[in-house]
Coordinates of C-alpha atoms and ligand atoms in Angstrom, one line a residue:
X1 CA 62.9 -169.0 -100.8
X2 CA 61.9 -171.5 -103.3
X3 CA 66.0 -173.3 -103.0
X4 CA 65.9 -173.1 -100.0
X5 CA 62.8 -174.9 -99.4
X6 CA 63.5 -177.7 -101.6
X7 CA 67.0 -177.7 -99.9
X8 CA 65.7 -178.3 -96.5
X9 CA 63.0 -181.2 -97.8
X10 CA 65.7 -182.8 -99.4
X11 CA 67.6 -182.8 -95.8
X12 CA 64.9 -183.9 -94.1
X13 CA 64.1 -186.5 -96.3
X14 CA 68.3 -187.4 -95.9
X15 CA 68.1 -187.4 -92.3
X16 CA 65.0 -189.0 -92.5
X17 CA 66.5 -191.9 -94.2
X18 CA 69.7 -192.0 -92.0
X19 CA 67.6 -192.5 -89.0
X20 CA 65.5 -195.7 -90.6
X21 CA 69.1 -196.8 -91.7
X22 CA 71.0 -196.4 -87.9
X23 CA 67.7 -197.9 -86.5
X24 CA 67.6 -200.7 -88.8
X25 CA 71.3 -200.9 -87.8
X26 CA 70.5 -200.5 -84.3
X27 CA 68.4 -203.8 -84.5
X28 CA 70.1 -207.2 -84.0
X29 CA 69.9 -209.8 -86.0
X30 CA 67.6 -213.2 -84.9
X31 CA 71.1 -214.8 -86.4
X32 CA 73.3 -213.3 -83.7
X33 CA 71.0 -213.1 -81.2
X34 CA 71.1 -217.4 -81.5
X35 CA 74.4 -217.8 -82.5
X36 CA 76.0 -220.9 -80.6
X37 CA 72.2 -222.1 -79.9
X38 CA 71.1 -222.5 -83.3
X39 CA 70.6 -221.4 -86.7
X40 CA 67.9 -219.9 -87.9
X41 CA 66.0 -220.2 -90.9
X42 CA 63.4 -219.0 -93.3
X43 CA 61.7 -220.0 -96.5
X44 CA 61.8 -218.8 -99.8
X45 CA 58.3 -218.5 -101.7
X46 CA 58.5 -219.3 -105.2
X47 CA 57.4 -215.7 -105.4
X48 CA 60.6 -214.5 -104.1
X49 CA 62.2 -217.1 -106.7
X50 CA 60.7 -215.8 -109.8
X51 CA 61.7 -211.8 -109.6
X52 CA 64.5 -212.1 -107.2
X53 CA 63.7 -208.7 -105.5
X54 CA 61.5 -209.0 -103.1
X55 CA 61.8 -206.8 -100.1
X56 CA 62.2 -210.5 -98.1
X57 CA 65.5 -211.0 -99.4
X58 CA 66.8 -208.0 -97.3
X59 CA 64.8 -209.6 -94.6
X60 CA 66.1 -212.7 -95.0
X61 CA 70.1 -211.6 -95.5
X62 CA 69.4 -209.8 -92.5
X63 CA 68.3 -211.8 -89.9
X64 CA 68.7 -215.3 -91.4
X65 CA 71.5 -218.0 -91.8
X66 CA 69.9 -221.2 -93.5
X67 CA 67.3 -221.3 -96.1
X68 CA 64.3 -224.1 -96.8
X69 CA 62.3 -224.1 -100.4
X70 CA 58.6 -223.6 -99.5
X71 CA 57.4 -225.1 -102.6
X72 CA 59.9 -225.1 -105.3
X73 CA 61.9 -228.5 -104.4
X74 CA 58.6 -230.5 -104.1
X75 CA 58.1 -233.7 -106.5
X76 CA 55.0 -232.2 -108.3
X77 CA 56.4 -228.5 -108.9
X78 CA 59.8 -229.9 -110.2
X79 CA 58.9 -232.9 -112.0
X80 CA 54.6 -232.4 -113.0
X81 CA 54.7 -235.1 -115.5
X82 CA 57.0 -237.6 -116.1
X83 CA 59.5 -236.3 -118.6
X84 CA 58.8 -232.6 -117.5
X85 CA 61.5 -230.9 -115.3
X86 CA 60.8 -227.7 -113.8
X87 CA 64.1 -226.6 -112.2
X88 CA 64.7 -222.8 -112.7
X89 CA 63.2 -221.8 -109.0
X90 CA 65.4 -224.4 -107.7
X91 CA 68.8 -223.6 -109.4
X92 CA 67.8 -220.0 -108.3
X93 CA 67.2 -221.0 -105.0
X94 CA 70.4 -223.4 -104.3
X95 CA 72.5 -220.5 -105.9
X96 CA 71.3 -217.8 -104.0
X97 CA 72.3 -219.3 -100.8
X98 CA 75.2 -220.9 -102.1
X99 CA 76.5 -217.4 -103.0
X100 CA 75.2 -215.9 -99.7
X101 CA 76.5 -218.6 -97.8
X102 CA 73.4 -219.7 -96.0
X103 CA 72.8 -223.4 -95.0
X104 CA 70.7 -225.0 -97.7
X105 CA 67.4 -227.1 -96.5
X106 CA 66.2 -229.4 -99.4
X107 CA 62.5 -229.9 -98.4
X108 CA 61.4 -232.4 -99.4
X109 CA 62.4 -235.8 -100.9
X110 CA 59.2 -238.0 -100.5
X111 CA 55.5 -237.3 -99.4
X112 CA 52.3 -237.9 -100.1
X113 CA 51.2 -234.4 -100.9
X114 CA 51.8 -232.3 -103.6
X115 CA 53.2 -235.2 -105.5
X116 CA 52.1 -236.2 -109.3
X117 CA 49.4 -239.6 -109.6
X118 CA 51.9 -240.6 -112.6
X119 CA 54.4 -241.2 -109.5
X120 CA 52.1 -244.0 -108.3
X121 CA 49.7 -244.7 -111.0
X122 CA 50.5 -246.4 -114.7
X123 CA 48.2 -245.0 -117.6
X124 CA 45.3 -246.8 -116.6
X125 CA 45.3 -245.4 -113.1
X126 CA 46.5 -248.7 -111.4
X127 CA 48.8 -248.8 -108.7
X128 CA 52.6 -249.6 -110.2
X129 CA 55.0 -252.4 -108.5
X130 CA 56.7 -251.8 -105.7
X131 CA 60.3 -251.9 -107.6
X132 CA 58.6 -249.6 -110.2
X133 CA 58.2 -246.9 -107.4
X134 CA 61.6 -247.5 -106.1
X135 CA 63.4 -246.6 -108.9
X136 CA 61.3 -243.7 -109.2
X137 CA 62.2 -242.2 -105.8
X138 CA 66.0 -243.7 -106.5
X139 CA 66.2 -241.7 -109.6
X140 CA 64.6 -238.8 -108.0
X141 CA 67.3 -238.9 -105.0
X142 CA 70.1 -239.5 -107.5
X143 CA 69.1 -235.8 -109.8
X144 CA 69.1 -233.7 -106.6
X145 CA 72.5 -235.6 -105.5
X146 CA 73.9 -235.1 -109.3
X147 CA 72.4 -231.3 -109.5
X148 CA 73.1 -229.9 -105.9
X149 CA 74.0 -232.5 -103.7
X150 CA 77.7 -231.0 -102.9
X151 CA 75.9 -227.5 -101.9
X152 CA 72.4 -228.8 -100.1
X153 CA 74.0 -230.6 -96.7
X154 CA 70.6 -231.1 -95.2
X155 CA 67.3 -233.0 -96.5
X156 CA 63.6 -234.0 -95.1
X157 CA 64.1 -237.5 -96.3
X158 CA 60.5 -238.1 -95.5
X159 CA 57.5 -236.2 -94.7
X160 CA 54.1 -237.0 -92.5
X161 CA 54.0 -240.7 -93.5
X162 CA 52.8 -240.9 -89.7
X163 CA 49.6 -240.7 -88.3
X164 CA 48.7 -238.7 -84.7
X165 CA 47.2 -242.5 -83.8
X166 CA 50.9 -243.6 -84.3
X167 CA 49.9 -245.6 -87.7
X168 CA 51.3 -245.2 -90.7
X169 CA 49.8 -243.0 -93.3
X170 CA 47.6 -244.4 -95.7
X171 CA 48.9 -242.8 -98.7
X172 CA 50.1 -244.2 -101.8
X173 CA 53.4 -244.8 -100.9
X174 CA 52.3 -246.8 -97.9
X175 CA 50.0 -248.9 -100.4
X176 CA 52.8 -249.8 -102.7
X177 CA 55.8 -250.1 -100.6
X178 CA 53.7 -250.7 -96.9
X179 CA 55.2 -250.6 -94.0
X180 CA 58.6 -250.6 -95.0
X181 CA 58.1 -247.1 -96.7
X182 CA 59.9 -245.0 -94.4
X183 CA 63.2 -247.7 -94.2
X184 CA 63.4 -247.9 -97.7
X185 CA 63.0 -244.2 -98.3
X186 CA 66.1 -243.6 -95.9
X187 CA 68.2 -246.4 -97.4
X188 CA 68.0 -244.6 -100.9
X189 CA 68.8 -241.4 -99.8
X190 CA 71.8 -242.9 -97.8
X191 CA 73.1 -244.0 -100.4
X192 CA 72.3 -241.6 -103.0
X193 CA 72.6 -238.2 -101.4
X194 CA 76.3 -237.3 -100.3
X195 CA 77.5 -238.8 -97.2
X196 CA 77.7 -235.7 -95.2
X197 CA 74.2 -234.8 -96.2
X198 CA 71.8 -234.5 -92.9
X199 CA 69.0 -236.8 -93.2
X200 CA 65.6 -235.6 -91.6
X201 CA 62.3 -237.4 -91.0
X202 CA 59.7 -234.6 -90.9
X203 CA 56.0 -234.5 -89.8
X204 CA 53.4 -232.2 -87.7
X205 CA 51.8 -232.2 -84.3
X206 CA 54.1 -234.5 -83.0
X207 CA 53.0 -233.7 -79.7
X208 CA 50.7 -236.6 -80.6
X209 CA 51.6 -239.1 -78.2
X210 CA 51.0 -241.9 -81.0
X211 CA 53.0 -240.4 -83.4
X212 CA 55.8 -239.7 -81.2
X213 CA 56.0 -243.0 -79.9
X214 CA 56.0 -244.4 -83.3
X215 CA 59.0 -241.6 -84.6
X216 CA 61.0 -242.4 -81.9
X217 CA 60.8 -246.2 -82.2
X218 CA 61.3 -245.7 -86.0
X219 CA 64.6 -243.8 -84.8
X220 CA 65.8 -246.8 -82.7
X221 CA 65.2 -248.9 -85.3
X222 CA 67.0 -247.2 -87.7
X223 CA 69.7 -246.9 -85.3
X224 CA 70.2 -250.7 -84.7
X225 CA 69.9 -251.4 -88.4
X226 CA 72.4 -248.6 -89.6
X227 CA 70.0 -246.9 -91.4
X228 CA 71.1 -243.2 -91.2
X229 CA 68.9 -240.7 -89.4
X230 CA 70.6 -237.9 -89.0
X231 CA 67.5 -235.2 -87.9
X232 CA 63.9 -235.7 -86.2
X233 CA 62.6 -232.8 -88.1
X234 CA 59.2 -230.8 -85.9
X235 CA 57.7 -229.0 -88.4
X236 CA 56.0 -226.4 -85.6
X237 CA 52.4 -225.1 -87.7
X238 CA 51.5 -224.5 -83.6
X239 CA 48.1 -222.2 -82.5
X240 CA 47.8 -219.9 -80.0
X241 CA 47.1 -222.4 -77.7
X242 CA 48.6 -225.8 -79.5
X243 CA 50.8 -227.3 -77.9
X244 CA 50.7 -226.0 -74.6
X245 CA 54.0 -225.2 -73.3
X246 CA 54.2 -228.0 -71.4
X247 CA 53.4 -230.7 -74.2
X248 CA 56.3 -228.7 -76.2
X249 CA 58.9 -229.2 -73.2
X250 CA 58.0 -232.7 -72.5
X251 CA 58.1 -233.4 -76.3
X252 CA 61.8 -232.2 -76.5
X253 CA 63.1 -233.9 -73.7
X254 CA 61.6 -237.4 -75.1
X255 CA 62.9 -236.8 -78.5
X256 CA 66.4 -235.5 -77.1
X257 CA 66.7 -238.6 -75.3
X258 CA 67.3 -240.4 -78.9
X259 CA 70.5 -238.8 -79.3
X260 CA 69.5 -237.5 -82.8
X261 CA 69.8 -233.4 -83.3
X262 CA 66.3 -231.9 -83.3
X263 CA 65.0 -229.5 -85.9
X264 CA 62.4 -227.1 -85.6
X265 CA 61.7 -227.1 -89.4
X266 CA 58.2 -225.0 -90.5
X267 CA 57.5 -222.4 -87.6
X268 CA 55.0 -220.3 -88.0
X269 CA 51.7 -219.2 -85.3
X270 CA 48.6 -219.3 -86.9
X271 CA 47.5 -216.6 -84.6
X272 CA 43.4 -217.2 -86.3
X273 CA 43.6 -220.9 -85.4
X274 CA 42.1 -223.4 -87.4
X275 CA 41.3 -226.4 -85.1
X276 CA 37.6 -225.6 -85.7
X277 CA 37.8 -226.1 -89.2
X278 CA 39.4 -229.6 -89.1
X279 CA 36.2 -231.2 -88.6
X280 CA 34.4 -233.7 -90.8
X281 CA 32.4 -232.2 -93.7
X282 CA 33.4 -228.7 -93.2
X283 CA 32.3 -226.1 -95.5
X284 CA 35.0 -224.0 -96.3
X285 CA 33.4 -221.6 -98.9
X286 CA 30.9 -220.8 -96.2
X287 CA 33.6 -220.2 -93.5
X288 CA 35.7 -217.9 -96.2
X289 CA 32.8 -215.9 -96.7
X290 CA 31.8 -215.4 -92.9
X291 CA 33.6 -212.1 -92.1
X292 CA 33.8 -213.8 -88.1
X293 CA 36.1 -216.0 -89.9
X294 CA 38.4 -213.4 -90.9
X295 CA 38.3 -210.3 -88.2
X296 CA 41.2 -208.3 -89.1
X297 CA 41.0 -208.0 -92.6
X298 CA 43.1 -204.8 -92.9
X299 CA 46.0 -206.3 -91.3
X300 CA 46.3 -205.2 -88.2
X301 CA 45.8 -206.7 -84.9
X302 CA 44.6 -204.5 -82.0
X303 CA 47.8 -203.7 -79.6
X304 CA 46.5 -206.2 -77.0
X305 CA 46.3 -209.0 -79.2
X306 CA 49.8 -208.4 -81.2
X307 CA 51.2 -208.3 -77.1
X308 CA 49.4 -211.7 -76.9
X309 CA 50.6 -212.7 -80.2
X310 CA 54.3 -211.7 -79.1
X311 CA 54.0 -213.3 -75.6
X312 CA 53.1 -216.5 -77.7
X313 CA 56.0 -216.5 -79.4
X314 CA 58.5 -215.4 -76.2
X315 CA 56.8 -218.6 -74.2
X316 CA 57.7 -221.3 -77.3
X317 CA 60.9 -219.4 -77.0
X318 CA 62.0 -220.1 -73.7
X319 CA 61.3 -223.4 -74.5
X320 CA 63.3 -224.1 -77.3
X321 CA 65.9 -222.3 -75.3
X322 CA 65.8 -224.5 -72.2
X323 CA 66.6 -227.7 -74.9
X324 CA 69.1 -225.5 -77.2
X325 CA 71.8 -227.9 -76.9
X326 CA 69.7 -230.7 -78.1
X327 CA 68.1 -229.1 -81.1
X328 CA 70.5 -227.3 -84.5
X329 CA 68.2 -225.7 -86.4
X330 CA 64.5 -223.1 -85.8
X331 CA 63.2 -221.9 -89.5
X332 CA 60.2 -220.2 -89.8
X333 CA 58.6 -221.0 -92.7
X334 CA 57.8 -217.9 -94.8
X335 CA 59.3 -214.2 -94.0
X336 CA 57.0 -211.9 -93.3
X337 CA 53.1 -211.9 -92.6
X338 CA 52.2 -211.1 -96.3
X339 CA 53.0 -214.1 -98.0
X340 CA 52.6 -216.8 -95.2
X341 CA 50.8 -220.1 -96.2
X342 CA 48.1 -219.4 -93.5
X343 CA 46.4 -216.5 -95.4
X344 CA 45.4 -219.3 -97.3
X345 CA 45.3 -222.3 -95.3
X346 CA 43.1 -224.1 -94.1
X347 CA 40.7 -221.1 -95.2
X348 CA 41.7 -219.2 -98.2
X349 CA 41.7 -215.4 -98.7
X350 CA 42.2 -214.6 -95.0
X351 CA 44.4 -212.4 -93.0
X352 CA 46.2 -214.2 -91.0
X353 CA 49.5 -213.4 -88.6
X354 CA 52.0 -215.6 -88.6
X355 CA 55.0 -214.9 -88.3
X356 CA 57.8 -211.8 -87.0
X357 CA 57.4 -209.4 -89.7
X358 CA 54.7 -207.4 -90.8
X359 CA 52.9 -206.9 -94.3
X360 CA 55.1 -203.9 -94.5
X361 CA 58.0 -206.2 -93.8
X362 CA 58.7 -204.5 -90.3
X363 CA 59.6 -206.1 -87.2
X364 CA 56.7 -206.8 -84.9
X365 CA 56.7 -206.8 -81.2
X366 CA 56.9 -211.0 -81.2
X367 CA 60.4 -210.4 -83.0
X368 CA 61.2 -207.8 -80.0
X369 CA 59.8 -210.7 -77.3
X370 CA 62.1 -213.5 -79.2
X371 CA 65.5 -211.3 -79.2
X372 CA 64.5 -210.4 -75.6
X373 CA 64.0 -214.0 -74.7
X374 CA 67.5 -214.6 -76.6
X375 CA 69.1 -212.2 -74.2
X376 CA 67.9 -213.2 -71.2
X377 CA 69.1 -216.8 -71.8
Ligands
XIL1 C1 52.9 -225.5 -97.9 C2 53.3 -224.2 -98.7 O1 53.6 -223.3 -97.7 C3 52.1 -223.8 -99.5 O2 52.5 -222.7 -100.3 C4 51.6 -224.9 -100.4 O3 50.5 -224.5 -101.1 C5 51.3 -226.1 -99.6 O4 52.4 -226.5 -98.8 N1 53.9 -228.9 -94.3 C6 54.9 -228.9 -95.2 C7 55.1 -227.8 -96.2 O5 55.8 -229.8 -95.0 O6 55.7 -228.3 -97.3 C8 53.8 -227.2 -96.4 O7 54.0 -226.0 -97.3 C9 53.1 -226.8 -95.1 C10 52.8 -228.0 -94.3

């Protein structure tokens, strides 16, 4: 009795696990499902990068055919003081889509955040010289070109050095090198990073009428100088309701009409929202601790809203569909729900839904919606 009990668990728990592995089978990949639109990418968390088995990587081999650094390629996180190189999570990265033959994203050369004072600043705080700075950011562009630049074909150049107003960003590369930031930037990594490298300029809401005006100028420029731009990169943080559908159409078609491939580089849905937060003098402690600030803390939304959620997602879809042949590249940034940036951004410690896969690392009903939207066009 006893054998044959233990016989017939162990069968079920075989046939059990045959039928997760022919559904999971059974399920196509985002990759195929856009192959001859676009590639499709996700990020790897320096969590993933430090133990190297993280169900995301099955996720992620799965479904996925170019990769983007979330963190690990930044200035500060590489290079936190001047003779200090932290490199391990980005040999790790570079290697693990070189030998999985992914395209590799290197995000991101130069911007404002998450980038060391000592970049900027001497000992006494002061602001160094102009040509000071620019050997810093040519020596910067000349490592990643010496370490990986024959396996990393594609690089945000520069990120968010534009306002929404269309001005450019007061940070401290602005204050040193002014306006010429962004031209400068571009003309080292031209002629630093290997020539078949794709160069990207990268920012947020650039549904912003100023800012786009003042990318796609920037892109003309460039052109007529021979400065290479070889990307306009849309990062894609969106909301439930930002950008409507139509703002994301028209904002294609005007920055198709450059003639410069279009990548949609940081996807994610921040299904809470956050536009309320953004206001002056906000008290995010307060907000953290407000449960009506966090209404789903166990992870899961009620059916009506993931169908919401997932019609979201099919709607930006269609969109990036209808300009497919104008645009080489959607990556979302993160994997799965669990470890997405918006748990903890712009309020920390919430649960937050994000992306296509659960906490549990399961497909959600926006990933059905997408490949259905992929089908049907
Ligand atoms: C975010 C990462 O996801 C976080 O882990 C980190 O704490 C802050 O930066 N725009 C970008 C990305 O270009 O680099 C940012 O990534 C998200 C916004």
């Amino acid at each position: 009795m006893k054998t044959i009990a233990k016989i017939s668990i162990a069968s079920l728990a075989l046939s059990i696990a045959g039928c997760q592995d022919t559904e999971d089978k059974a399920i196509p990949s985002l990759k195929s499902a856009f192959e001859g639109k676009f590639t499709v990418g996700a990020t790897l968390s320096n969590g993933m990068l430090e133990t190297m088995n993280d169900p995301g990587f099955a996720i992620v081999e799965k479904h996925f055919n170019s990769i983007s650094p979330e963190n690990c390629m930044k200035w500060g996180i590489m290079n936190p003081e001047p003779d200090t190189f932290e490199l391990e999570h980005a040999d790790r990265f570079v290697d693990y889509g070189s030998e999985n033959g992914f395209e590799i994203v290197g995000h991101v050369l130069y911007w404002h955040s998450q980038t060391p004072d000592w970049v900027f600043e001497d000992q006494d705080g002061n602001l160094i010289s102009r040509e000071a700075l620019l050997a810093k950011m040519r020596e910067r562009a000349r490592m990643m070109s010496e370490r990986w630049g024959d396996r990393i074909k594609v690089w945000d150049v520069v990120n968010e050095s534009i306002e929404g107003d269309g001005s450019w960003r007061n940070s401290k590369f602005h204050q040193i090198l002014g306006d010429e930031f962004n031209e400068l930037a571009f003309r080292i990594a031209m002629e630093e990073l290997p020539a078949d490298a794709k160069l990207i300029y990268n920012d947020y809401h650039m549904t912003r009428p100023g800012r786009q005006a003042t990318v796609i100028a920037m892109v003309k420029d460039f052109q007529a100088k021979g400065i290479r731009i070889d990307g306009i990169g849309i990062q894609g943080h969106w909301t439930m309701e930002d950008p409507s559908l139509e703002e994301l159409d028209e904002m294609l078609g005007a920055f198709s009409q450059t003639g410069v491939p279009l990548h949609i580089t940081e996807l994610d849905i921040d299904y809470l929202g956050r536009s309320q937060y953004f206001g002056a003098n906000v008290d995010l402690e307060r907000l953290k601790s407000d449960p009506a600030n966090n209404p789903y803390p166990d992870g899961v939304l009620p059916e009506a809203e993931e169908q919401r959620f997932a019609k979201r997602y099919a709607d930006i879809f269609k969109i990036l569909l209808k300009h497919h042949e104008h645009i080489d590249r959607v990556t979302f940034w993160g994997v799965s729900d669990l470890t997405n940036w918006l748990n903890d951004f712009p309020v920390e410690g919430r649960t937050n839904f994000s992306l296509l896969f659960d906490r549990q690392f399961e497909t959600k009903p926006a990933f059905f919606s997408v490949l259905e939207v992929a089908k049907q066009n």
